[in-house]
CSV table of C-alpha atoms in Angstrom, one decimal:
chain,number,residue,atom,x,y,z
D,1,TYR,CA,20.6,5.1,0.7
D,2,PRO,CA,18.3,3.5,-1.9
D,3,SER,CA,19.7,0.1,-2.8
D,4,ARG,CA,17.7,0.2,-6.0
D,5,PRO,CA,19.0,2.1,-9.0
D,6,VAL,CA,17.6,5.6,-8.8
D,7,ASP,CA,18.4,9.2,-9.9
D,8,ARG,CA,17.7,11.8,-7.3
D,9,GLU,CA,17.7,14.8,-9.6
D,10,LYS,CA,15.2,13.1,-11.9
D,11,ALA,CA,13.1,11.9,-8.9
D,12,GLU,CA,12.8,15.5,-7.6
D,13,HIS,CA,11.8,16.8,-11.1
D,14,ASP,CA,9.3,14.0,-11.6
D,15,LEU,CA,7.9,14.5,-8.1
D,16,ALA,CA,6.7,18.0,-8.9
D,17,LEU,CA,4.8,16.7,-11.9
D,18,ASN,CA,3.4,13.7,-9.9
D,19,ILE,CA,2.0,16.1,-7.2
D,20,LYS,CA,0.5,18.4,-9.9
D,21,LYS,CA,-1.2,15.5,-11.6
D,22,ALA,CA,-2.4,13.8,-8.4
D,23,THR,CA,-4.1,17.0,-7.5
D,24,SER,CA,-5.5,17.9,-11.0
D,25,PRO,CA,-8.8,19.7,-11.2
D,26,ASP,CA,-10.7,16.7,-12.7
D,27,GLU,CA,-13.3,15.3,-10.5
D,28,THR,CA,-11.7,11.8,-10.3
D,29,ALA,CA,-9.7,9.9,-7.8
D,30,PRO,CA,-6.1,11.1,-7.5
D,31,LYS,CA,-4.3,8.9,-10.0
D,32,GLN,CA,-2.7,6.0,-8.1
D,33,LYS,CA,0.4,6.0,-10.2
D,34,HIS,CA,1.2,9.6,-9.1
D,35,VAL,CA,0.4,8.9,-5.5
D,36,ARG,CA,2.6,5.8,-5.6
D,37,LYS,CA,5.5,7.8,-6.9
D,38,CYS,CA,5.2,10.1,-3.9
D,39,ILE,CA,5.1,7.1,-1.5
D,40,VAL,CA,8.1,5.4,-3.2
D,41,TYR,CA,10.0,8.8,-3.1
D,42,THR,CA,9.7,9.0,0.7
D,43,TRP,CA,11.2,5.5,1.1
D,44,ASP,CA,14.0,6.1,-1.4
D,45,TYR,CA,15.2,9.3,0.2
D,46,HIS,CA,13.8,9.1,3.7
D,47,THR,CA,12.2,12.5,3.5
D,48,SER,CA,8.8,14.0,2.5
D,49,GLU,CA,9.8,17.7,2.6
D,50,SER,CA,9.7,18.0,-1.2
D,51,ILE,CA,6.2,16.7,-1.2
D,52,TRP,CA,4.9,19.3,1.2
D,53,ASN,CA,6.8,22.0,-0.7
D,54,GLY,CA,5.3,20.8,-3.9
D,55,LEU,CA,1.8,20.9,-2.4
D,56,LYS,CA,2.3,24.4,-1.1
D,57,VAL,CA,3.6,25.9,-4.4
D,58,ALA,CA,0.8,24.3,-6.4
D,59,PRO,CA,-2.2,26.6,-6.7
D,60,ILE,CA,-4.6,24.0,-5.3
D,61,LEU,CA,-6.4,25.9,-2.6
D,62,ALA,CA,-8.4,27.9,-5.1
D,63,ASP,CA,-10.2,24.8,-6.2
D,64,GLU,CA,-12.2,22.6,-3.8
D,65,ILE,CA,-11.7,19.4,-5.9
D,66,GLN,CA,-7.9,20.0,-6.0
D,67,THR,CA,-7.9,20.6,-2.3
D,68,PHE,CA,-9.9,17.4,-1.6
D,69,LYS,CA,-7.6,15.4,-3.8
D,70,ALA,CA,-4.5,16.9,-2.0
D,71,LEU,CA,-5.9,15.6,1.3
D,72,ILE,CA,-6.5,12.1,0.0
D,73,THR,CA,-2.9,12.1,-1.4
D,74,VAL,CA,-1.5,13.3,1.9
D,75,HIS,CA,-3.5,10.7,3.8
D,76,LYS,CA,-2.2,7.9,1.6
D,77,VAL,CA,1.4,9.2,1.7
D,78,ILE,CA,1.3,9.4,5.5
D,79,ARG,CA,-0.1,5.8,5.6
D,80,GLY,CA,2.2,4.2,3.1
D,81,GLY,CA,5.3,6.4,3.2
D,82,HIS,CA,8.5,6.0,5.2
D,83,PRO,CA,8.0,6.5,8.9
D,84,VAL,CA,9.7,9.9,8.7
D,85,THR,CA,6.7,11.1,6.7
D,86,LEU,CA,4.5,10.9,9.8
D,87,LYS,CA,7.0,12.9,11.8
D,88,GLU,CA,7.4,15.6,9.2
D,89,ALA,CA,3.6,15.8,8.8
D,90,GLN,CA,3.4,17.1,12.4
D,91,ASN,CA,4.9,20.4,11.1
D,92,GLN,CA,2.2,20.8,8.5
D,93,ILE,CA,-0.8,21.5,10.7
D,94,ASN,CA,-0.9,25.1,9.5
D,95,TRP,CA,-1.1,24.0,5.9
D,96,LEU,CA,-3.9,21.6,6.7
D,97,GLU,CA,-5.8,24.4,8.5
D,98,SER,CA,-5.4,26.6,5.5
D,99,CYS,CA,-7.0,23.9,3.4
D,100,ALA,CA,-9.9,23.9,5.9
D,101,ARG,CA,-10.3,27.6,5.5
D,102,SER,CA,-10.1,27.6,1.7
D,103,VAL,CA,-13.8,26.9,1.0
D,104,ALA,CA,-16.8,28.8,2.3
D,105,GLY,CA,-19.8,26.7,3.3
D,106,ASP,CA,-20.3,23.6,1.2
D,107,GLY,CA,-18.6,25.2,-1.8
D,108,ASN,CA,-19.8,25.2,-5.4
D,109,ARG,CA,-19.3,21.5,-5.9
D,110,GLY,CA,-20.2,20.3,-2.5
D,111,TYR,CA,-16.7,19.5,-1.1
D,112,GLY,CA,-16.5,22.3,1.5
D,113,THR,CA,-17.8,20.3,4.5
D,114,LEU,CA,-15.9,17.1,3.4
D,115,ILE,CA,-12.6,19.1,3.3
D,116,ARG,CA,-13.1,20.5,6.8
D,117,VAL,CA,-14.0,17.1,8.3
D,118,TYR,CA,-11.1,15.5,6.5
D,119,VAL,CA,-8.7,18.1,8.0
D,120,ASP,CA,-10.2,17.5,11.4
D,121,PHE,CA,-9.6,13.8,11.0
D,122,LEU,CA,-6.1,14.1,9.8
D,123,LYS,CA,-5.3,16.5,12.7
D,124,ALA,CA,-6.7,13.9,15.1
D,125,LYS,CA,-4.7,11.2,13.5
D,126,LEU,CA,-1.5,13.2,13.7
D,127,ALA,CA,-2.2,14.0,17.3
D,128,TYR,CA,-2.7,10.3,18.1
D,129,HIS,CA,0.6,9.4,16.4
D,130,ARG,CA,2.3,12.2,18.3
D,131,HIS,CA,1.2,10.7,21.6
D,132,HIS,CA,1.7,7.1,20.6
D,133,PRO,CA,4.8,6.9,18.4
D,134,GLU,CA,4.8,3.1,18.7
D,135,PHE,CA,2.2,2.9,16.0
D,136,ASN,CA,3.0,3.4,12.3
D,137,GLY,CA,0.9,5.5,10.0
D,138,ASN,CA,-0.7,2.4,8.5
D,139,PHE,CA,-1.7,0.8,11.8
D,140,ASP,CA,0.0,-2.2,10.3
D,141,TYR,CA,-0.5,-4.9,12.8
D,142,GLU,CA,1.7,-7.5,11.2
D,143,GLU,CA,4.8,-5.5,12.0
D,144,TYR,CA,4.3,-5.6,15.7
D,145,ILE,CA,4.6,-8.5,18.0
D,146,SER,CA,3.3,-6.9,21.1
D,147,LEU,CA,2.7,-3.5,22.4
D,148,LYS,CA,4.3,-2.4,25.6
D,149,ASN,CA,1.2,-0.4,26.7
D,150,VAL,CA,-0.8,-3.4,27.8
D,151,ASP,CA,1.7,-4.0,30.6
D,152,ASP,CA,0.6,-0.8,32.3
D,153,PRO,CA,-3.2,-1.1,32.6
D,154,ASN,CA,-3.8,2.6,33.0
D,155,GLU,CA,-1.7,3.5,30.0
D,156,GLY,CA,-3.2,0.7,28.1
D,157,TYR,CA,-6.7,1.9,28.9
D,158,GLU,CA,-5.9,5.3,27.7
D,159,THR,CA,-4.2,4.1,24.5
D,160,ILE,CA,-7.2,2.0,23.6
D,161,SER,CA,-9.8,4.6,24.5
D,162,GLU,CA,-8.0,7.2,22.3
D,163,LEU,CA,-7.7,4.8,19.5
D,164,MET,CA,-11.5,4.3,19.8
D,165,ASN,CA,-12.0,8.0,19.5
D,166,LEU,CA,-10.1,8.0,16.2
D,167,GLN,CA,-12.2,5.1,15.0
D,168,ASP,CA,-15.4,7.1,15.9
D,169,GLN,CA,-14.0,10.0,13.9
D,170,ILE,CA,-13.5,7.7,10.8
D,171,ASP,CA,-17.1,6.5,11.2
D,172,GLN,CA,-18.5,10.0,11.3
D,173,PHE,CA,-16.4,11.0,8.3
D,174,GLN,CA,-17.4,8.0,6.2
D,175,LYS,CA,-21.1,8.6,6.9
D,176,LEU,CA,-20.7,12.2,5.8
D,177,ILE,CA,-19.0,11.1,2.5
D,178,PHE,CA,-22.0,8.8,1.7
D,179,VAL,CA,-24.4,11.6,2.5
D,180,HIS,CA,-22.6,13.8,0.0
D,181,PHE,CA,-22.9,11.3,-2.9
D,182,ARG,CA,-24.6,12.9,-5.9
D,183,GLN,CA,-26.8,10.9,-8.2
D,184,SER,CA,-25.6,12.6,-11.3
D,185,SER,CA,-22.0,11.7,-10.8
D,186,SER,CA,-19.9,8.6,-10.6
D,187,ASN,CA,-18.7,9.9,-7.2
D,188,GLU,CA,-15.3,8.5,-7.9
D,189,CYS,CA,-13.5,11.4,-6.3
D,190,ARG,CA,-15.5,11.0,-3.0
D,191,ILE,CA,-15.2,7.2,-3.1
D,192,ALA,CA,-11.4,7.6,-3.4
D,193,ALA,CA,-11.4,9.0,0.1
D,194,LEU,CA,-13.1,5.9,1.4
D,195,VAL,CA,-10.3,3.6,0.2
D,196,PRO,CA,-7.7,4.7,2.9
D,197,LEU,CA,-10.5,4.9,5.4
D,198,VAL,CA,-11.5,1.3,5.0
D,199,GLU,CA,-7.9,0.2,5.4
D,200,GLU,CA,-7.3,2.5,8.3
D,201,SER,CA,-10.4,1.5,10.2
D,202,TYR,CA,-9.6,-2.2,9.7
D,203,GLY,CA,-6.0,-1.7,11.0
D,204,ILE,CA,-7.3,0.0,14.0
D,205,TYR,CA,-10.0,-2.7,14.6
D,206,LYS,CA,-7.3,-5.4,14.5
D,207,PHE,CA,-5.2,-3.5,17.0
D,208,LEU,CA,-8.1,-2.9,19.3
D,209,THR,CA,-9.1,-6.5,19.2
D,210,SER,CA,-5.7,-7.9,20.1
D,211,MET,CA,-4.9,-5.1,22.7
D,212,LEU,CA,-8.2,-5.7,24.4
D,213,ARG,CA,-7.7,-9.4,24.5
D,214,ALA,CA,-4.3,-8.9,26.0
D,215,MET,CA,-5.7,-6.5,28.6
D,216,HIS,CA,-8.3,-9.0,29.6
D,217,LYS,CA,-5.8,-11.8,29.9
D,218,ARG,CA,-3.6,-9.7,32.3
D,219,THR,CA,-6.1,-8.1,34.5
D,220,ASP,CA,-8.3,-9.6,37.3
D,221,ALA,CA,-10.6,-6.6,37.2
D,222,ILE,CA,-12.6,-7.6,34.1
D,223,ASP,CA,-15.5,-5.3,35.2
D,224,ALA,CA,-13.2,-2.3,35.0
D,225,LEU,CA,-13.0,-3.0,31.3
D,226,THR,CA,-16.7,-3.1,30.7
D,227,PRO,CA,-16.9,0.4,29.2
D,228,LEU,CA,-14.3,-0.6,26.6
D,229,ARG,CA,-16.1,-3.8,25.7
D,230,THR,CA,-19.3,-1.9,25.2
D,231,ARG,CA,-17.7,0.6,23.0
D,232,TYR,CA,-15.8,-2.1,21.1
D,233,ASN,CA,-19.0,-4.0,20.4
D,234,ALA,CA,-20.7,-0.8,19.1
D,235,GLN,CA,-17.8,-0.1,16.8
D,236,HIS,CA,-17.9,-3.6,15.5
D,237,TYR,CA,-21.5,-3.2,14.3
D,238,GLY,CA,-20.7,0.2,12.9
D,239,LEU,CA,-17.9,-1.3,10.9
D,240,ILE,CA,-20.1,-4.1,9.5
D,241,LYS,CA,-22.4,-1.4,8.2
D,242,PHE,CA,-19.6,0.7,6.8
D,243,TYR,CA,-18.0,-2.3,5.0
D,244,TYR,CA,-21.4,-3.5,3.7
D,245,GLU,CA,-22.0,-0.2,2.1
D,246,CYS,CA,-18.5,-0.1,0.6
D,247,SER,CA,-19.0,-3.6,-0.8
D,248,ASN,CA,-21.6,-2.2,-3.1
D,249,LEU,CA,-19.3,0.4,-4.6
D,250,LYS,CA,-17.8,-1.2,-7.7
D,251,TYR,CA,-15.0,1.3,-8.0
D,252,LEU,CA,-13.9,0.6,-4.5
D,253,THR,CA,-14.1,-3.2,-4.5
D,254,SER,CA,-12.1,-3.3,-7.7
D,255,LEU,CA,-9.2,-1.7,-5.8
D,256,ILE,CA,-9.2,-3.2,-2.4
D,257,ASN,CA,-10.7,-6.2,-0.6
D,258,VAL,CA,-13.3,-4.9,1.8
D,259,PRO,CA,-12.9,-6.9,5.1
D,260,LYS,CA,-15.7,-9.2,6.1
D,261,LEU,CA,-16.4,-9.2,9.8
D,262,PRO,CA,-18.3,-11.9,11.7
D,263,GLN,CA,-21.9,-10.9,12.4
D,264,ASP,CA,-21.2,-10.8,16.2
D,265,PRO,CA,-18.2,-9.2,17.8
D,266,PRO,CA,-15.5,-11.7,18.7
D,267,SER,CA,-15.0,-12.6,22.3
D,268,LEU,CA,-12.3,-10.5,24.1
D,269,ILE,CA,-12.2,-12.8,27.1
D,270,ASP,CA,-12.2,-16.3,25.7
D,271,GLY,CA,-8.6,-17.0,24.8
D,272,SER,CA,-9.5,-19.6,22.3
D,273,ALA,CA,-11.4,-17.2,20.1
D,274,PRO,CA,-10.2,-17.5,16.5
D,275,ASN,CA,-7.8,-15.0,15.0
D,276,LEU,CA,-9.1,-12.3,12.6
D,277,PRO,CA,-8.8,-12.8,8.9
D,278,LYS,CA,-5.9,-10.9,7.3
F,1,MET,CA,2.2,-14.0,-34.5
F,2,SER,CA,4.4,-12.0,-36.8
F,3,LYS,CA,3.7,-8.9,-34.7
F,4,TYR,CA,5.6,-10.5,-31.9
F,5,VAL,CA,8.5,-11.5,-34.1
F,6,VAL,CA,8.8,-7.8,-35.1
F,7,LYS,CA,8.7,-6.8,-31.4
F,8,ALA,CA,11.3,-9.4,-30.5
F,9,THR,CA,13.6,-8.0,-33.2
F,10,ALA,CA,13.0,-4.5,-31.9
F,11,ARG,CA,13.9,-5.7,-28.4
F,12,THR,CA,17.1,-7.2,-29.7
F,13,ILE,CA,18.1,-3.9,-31.2
F,14,LYS,CA,17.3,-2.0,-28.0
F,15,ASN,CA,19.3,-4.5,-26.0
F,16,TYR,CA,22.2,-3.6,-28.2
F,17,THR,CA,21.8,0.2,-28.4
F,18,LYS,CA,21.2,0.5,-24.6
F,19,GLY,CA,24.2,-1.7,-23.8
F,20,TYR,CA,22.2,-4.2,-21.8
F,21,SER,CA,24.2,-7.3,-20.7
F,22,ASP,CA,23.2,-10.8,-21.8
F,23,ILE,CA,21.4,-11.5,-18.5
F,24,GLN,CA,19.6,-8.2,-18.7
F,25,ALA,CA,18.4,-9.1,-22.2
F,26,LYS,CA,17.1,-12.3,-20.7
F,27,VAL,CA,15.2,-10.4,-18.0
F,28,ARG,CA,13.8,-8.1,-20.7
F,29,SER,CA,12.6,-11.1,-22.8
F,30,ALA,CA,11.1,-12.8,-19.7
F,31,THR,CA,9.2,-9.6,-18.8
F,32,SER,CA,8.2,-8.5,-22.3
F,33,ASN,CA,4.8,-7.3,-23.6
F,34,ASP,CA,4.2,-10.6,-25.4
F,35,PRO,CA,0.9,-12.0,-24.2
F,36,TRP,CA,2.3,-15.3,-22.9
F,37,GLY,CA,4.0,-15.9,-19.7
F,38,PRO,CA,7.8,-16.2,-19.2
F,39,SER,CA,9.0,-19.8,-19.7
F,40,GLY,CA,10.1,-21.8,-16.7
F,41,THR,CA,13.4,-22.5,-18.4
F,42,LEU,CA,14.2,-18.8,-18.8
F,43,MET,CA,13.1,-18.0,-15.3
F,44,ASN,CA,15.2,-20.8,-13.9
F,45,GLU,CA,18.2,-19.6,-15.8
F,46,ILE,CA,17.7,-16.0,-14.4
F,47,ALA,CA,17.2,-17.3,-10.9
F,48,LYS,CA,20.4,-19.3,-11.1
F,49,ALA,CA,22.3,-16.2,-12.3
F,50,THR,CA,21.4,-14.3,-9.1
F,51,TYR,CA,24.1,-16.4,-7.3
F,52,ASN,CA,26.6,-14.4,-9.3
F,53,HIS,CA,26.9,-11.0,-7.6
F,54,ASN,CA,27.4,-8.9,-10.7
F,55,GLU,CA,24.6,-10.6,-12.5
F,56,PHE,CA,22.4,-10.3,-9.4
F,57,LEU,CA,22.8,-6.5,-9.6
F,58,GLU,CA,22.0,-6.4,-13.3
F,59,ILE,CA,19.0,-8.6,-12.9
F,60,MET,CA,17.5,-6.5,-10.0
F,61,GLU,CA,18.2,-3.3,-11.9
F,62,MET,CA,16.1,-4.5,-14.8
F,63,ILE,CA,13.3,-6.0,-12.7
F,64,ASP,CA,13.1,-2.7,-10.8
F,65,LYS,CA,12.8,-0.8,-14.1
F,66,ARG,CA,10.0,-3.2,-15.3
F,67,LEU,CA,8.2,-2.9,-11.9
F,68,ASN,CA,8.0,0.9,-12.3
F,69,ASP,CA,6.7,0.9,-15.8
F,70,HIS,CA,3.6,2.7,-17.1
F,71,GLY,CA,0.1,1.3,-16.8
F,72,LYS,CA,-0.2,0.5,-20.5
F,73,ASN,CA,2.8,-1.7,-20.0
F,74,TRP,CA,1.0,-3.6,-17.3
F,75,ARG,CA,2.4,-6.9,-18.7
F,76,HIS,CA,5.9,-5.7,-17.9
F,77,VAL,CA,4.9,-5.0,-14.3
F,78,PHE,CA,3.0,-8.3,-14.0
F,79,LYS,CA,5.7,-10.4,-15.4
F,80,ALA,CA,8.4,-8.7,-13.4
F,81,LEU,CA,6.4,-9.6,-10.3
F,82,THR,CA,6.1,-13.2,-11.6
F,83,LEU,CA,9.9,-13.3,-12.2
F,84,LEU,CA,10.6,-11.7,-8.8
F,85,ASP,CA,8.4,-14.3,-7.2
F,86,TYR,CA,10.3,-17.1,-8.9
F,87,CYS,CA,13.6,-15.7,-7.9
F,88,LEU,CA,12.5,-15.3,-4.3
F,89,HIS,CA,11.9,-19.1,-4.3
F,90,GLY,CA,14.7,-20.3,-6.5
F,91,GLY,CA,17.2,-17.5,-6.5
F,92,SER,CA,20.0,-16.5,-4.1
F,93,GLU,CA,19.4,-15.2,-0.5
F,94,GLN,CA,20.4,-11.8,-1.8
F,95,VAL,CA,17.2,-11.5,-3.8
F,96,VAL,CA,15.3,-12.0,-0.6
F,97,LYS,CA,17.3,-9.4,1.2
F,98,TYR,CA,16.9,-6.9,-1.6
F,99,ALA,CA,13.2,-7.5,-2.0
F,100,LYS,CA,12.7,-7.0,1.8
F,101,THR,CA,14.6,-3.7,1.8
F,102,ASN,CA,12.7,-2.5,-1.1
F,103,LEU,CA,9.3,-4.0,-0.1
F,104,TYR,CA,7.6,-0.7,-0.7
F,105,VAL,CA,8.2,-0.9,-4.4
F,106,VAL,CA,6.0,-4.1,-4.5
F,107,LYS,CA,3.6,-3.1,-1.7
F,108,THR,CA,2.6,0.2,-3.5
F,109,LEU,CA,1.6,-1.9,-6.5
F,110,THR,CA,-1.3,-3.4,-4.6
F,111,GLU,CA,-3.4,-0.5,-5.8
F,112,PHE,CA,-2.0,-0.5,-9.3
F,113,GLN,CA,-4.6,0.6,-11.9
F,114,TYR,CA,-4.9,0.1,-15.5
F,115,ILE,CA,-8.1,-0.1,-17.6
F,116,ASP,CA,-7.4,-0.9,-21.3
F,117,GLU,CA,-9.1,0.6,-24.4
F,118,GLU,CA,-11.8,-2.1,-24.2
F,119,GLY,CA,-12.6,-1.1,-20.6
F,120,LYS,CA,-11.0,-4.3,-19.2
F,121,ASP,CA,-9.4,-4.0,-15.8
F,122,GLN,CA,-5.9,-5.2,-16.5
F,123,GLY,CA,-4.6,-3.9,-13.2
F,124,ALA,CA,-6.3,-6.7,-11.2
F,125,ASN,CA,-3.6,-9.2,-12.1
F,126,VAL,CA,-0.9,-6.9,-10.9
F,127,ARG,CA,-2.7,-6.0,-7.7
F,128,GLN,CA,-3.3,-9.7,-6.8
F,129,LYS,CA,0.3,-10.7,-7.5
F,130,ALA,CA,1.7,-7.7,-5.6
F,131,LYS,CA,-0.5,-8.7,-2.6
F,132,GLU,CA,0.8,-12.3,-2.7
F,133,ILE,CA,4.4,-11.2,-2.8
F,134,THR,CA,3.9,-8.6,-0.1
F,135,ASN,CA,2.4,-11.2,2.2
F,136,LEU,CA,5.2,-13.7,1.4
F,137,LEU,CA,7.9,-11.1,2.2
F,138,GLN,CA,6.3,-10.3,5.5
F,139,ASP,CA,6.1,-14.0,6.5
F,140,GLU,CA,9.7,-15.0,7.1
F,141,GLU,CA,8.8,-18.5,8.2
F,142,ARG,CA,6.7,-19.3,5.2
F,143,LEU,CA,9.3,-17.9,2.8
F,144,ASN,CA,12.1,-20.0,4.3
F,145,GLN,CA,9.9,-23.1,4.2
F,146,GLU,CA,9.0,-22.5,0.6
F,147,ARG,CA,12.6,-22.0,-0.3
F,148,ARG,CA,13.6,-25.2,1.5
F,149,ASN,CA,10.8,-27.2,-0.2
F,150,ARG,CA,12.0,-26.0,-3.6
F,151,ASP,CA,15.6,-26.9,-2.9
F,152,GLU,CA,14.5,-30.4,-1.8
F,153,MET,CA,12.3,-30.9,-4.8
F,154,ARG,CA,15.1,-29.9,-7.1
F,155,ARG,CA,17.4,-32.4,-5.5
F,156,ARG,CA,14.9,-35.2,-5.7
F,157,MET,CA,14.4,-34.4,-9.4
F,158,GLY,CA,18.1,-34.6,-9.8
F,159,GLY,CA,18.3,-31.3,-11.6
F,160,ARG,CA,21.2,-31.9,-13.9
F,161,ASN,CA,22.8,-28.5,-14.4
F,162,ASP,CA,21.9,-27.2,-11.0
F,163,TYR,CA,24.7,-25.8,-8.9
């Protein structure tokens, strides 16, 4: 069904190479051109099966850097790929777990812990999407006009609180990445993992803001939402710190715009509060 | 300057050997590696040609090729985005439909990377342009407004050869 001119046979052949190169043993970011080809492939053919197969036949689990780069690639493909990618990823939990088991301790090059925590995060993300299929992998707010969950306060409360759990997990993971920076290295491979985390955390933040505003508008029991407000405010300050630290990483800021949040959390109750910047 | 004359000649030969149509040759020239931007006249001509269905297909095929080119040909990618942007404003409604269906081709360029031999980040231009077009394609209202504005301006200027 691609409306653009493509050649499936060539695409499959190239894909194997793209996966191999994206997960090469060099301690660098997975090359974006190869990750991009994977993402475009899922949109062209509405499947990601060949990508998972390619990852499984490649001997990447023997090398911690290759494993880490594979996880970054998977994360980006789930986020940017056709929605079917997210569904198909649900069947790959075993493979993710085998990644987590592949390195003992911190590994020779210090990626062991990062790999296990990345796998935990991806599993949590997949579980969230399984329970809440109304979100896309990107948490792309622009594509939604409203979410049905806020109509049912109990369901809305749960959706928001689980989304906050995911946000907390991103926060723990990003802190761990910074702790694992090495002075002798450019850290590009580790910083590469921060790129999708910045984007994901901001997508979640925008959703949380507008869902909480909608919840406050519809309920009379504003006190009942106090725990969510408290958590929201704490996460706001956590994100400011995270984005500030990212804004000092030249490699990262050359690739994406790091969001600038207002110093204080925006009001969730006042309907006239300004919209968030895009 | 002579370097680019040689390149233009090589392009003409390739147009012939690859069997590209006239309009495709124009797209190739508008999105070449020459270090100056595509001329407004040329882009206008291409945008007008998108109203012809066959030419529309040929144009999009070539733009698609250029958008998916290698990093060292970042100028191809950048100028293909420039041309696409122009056609979204001044071309047929089909261009808009096509670009929306294939939004991911442009969207995935927002992390395009290319650092040249001198260490200069040439990818930045591509990333910025890809972001602008992605935002435009996701904002139906703005896109329609900009297309209308353009139409009106063209009429006021009394564009002679315009449809």
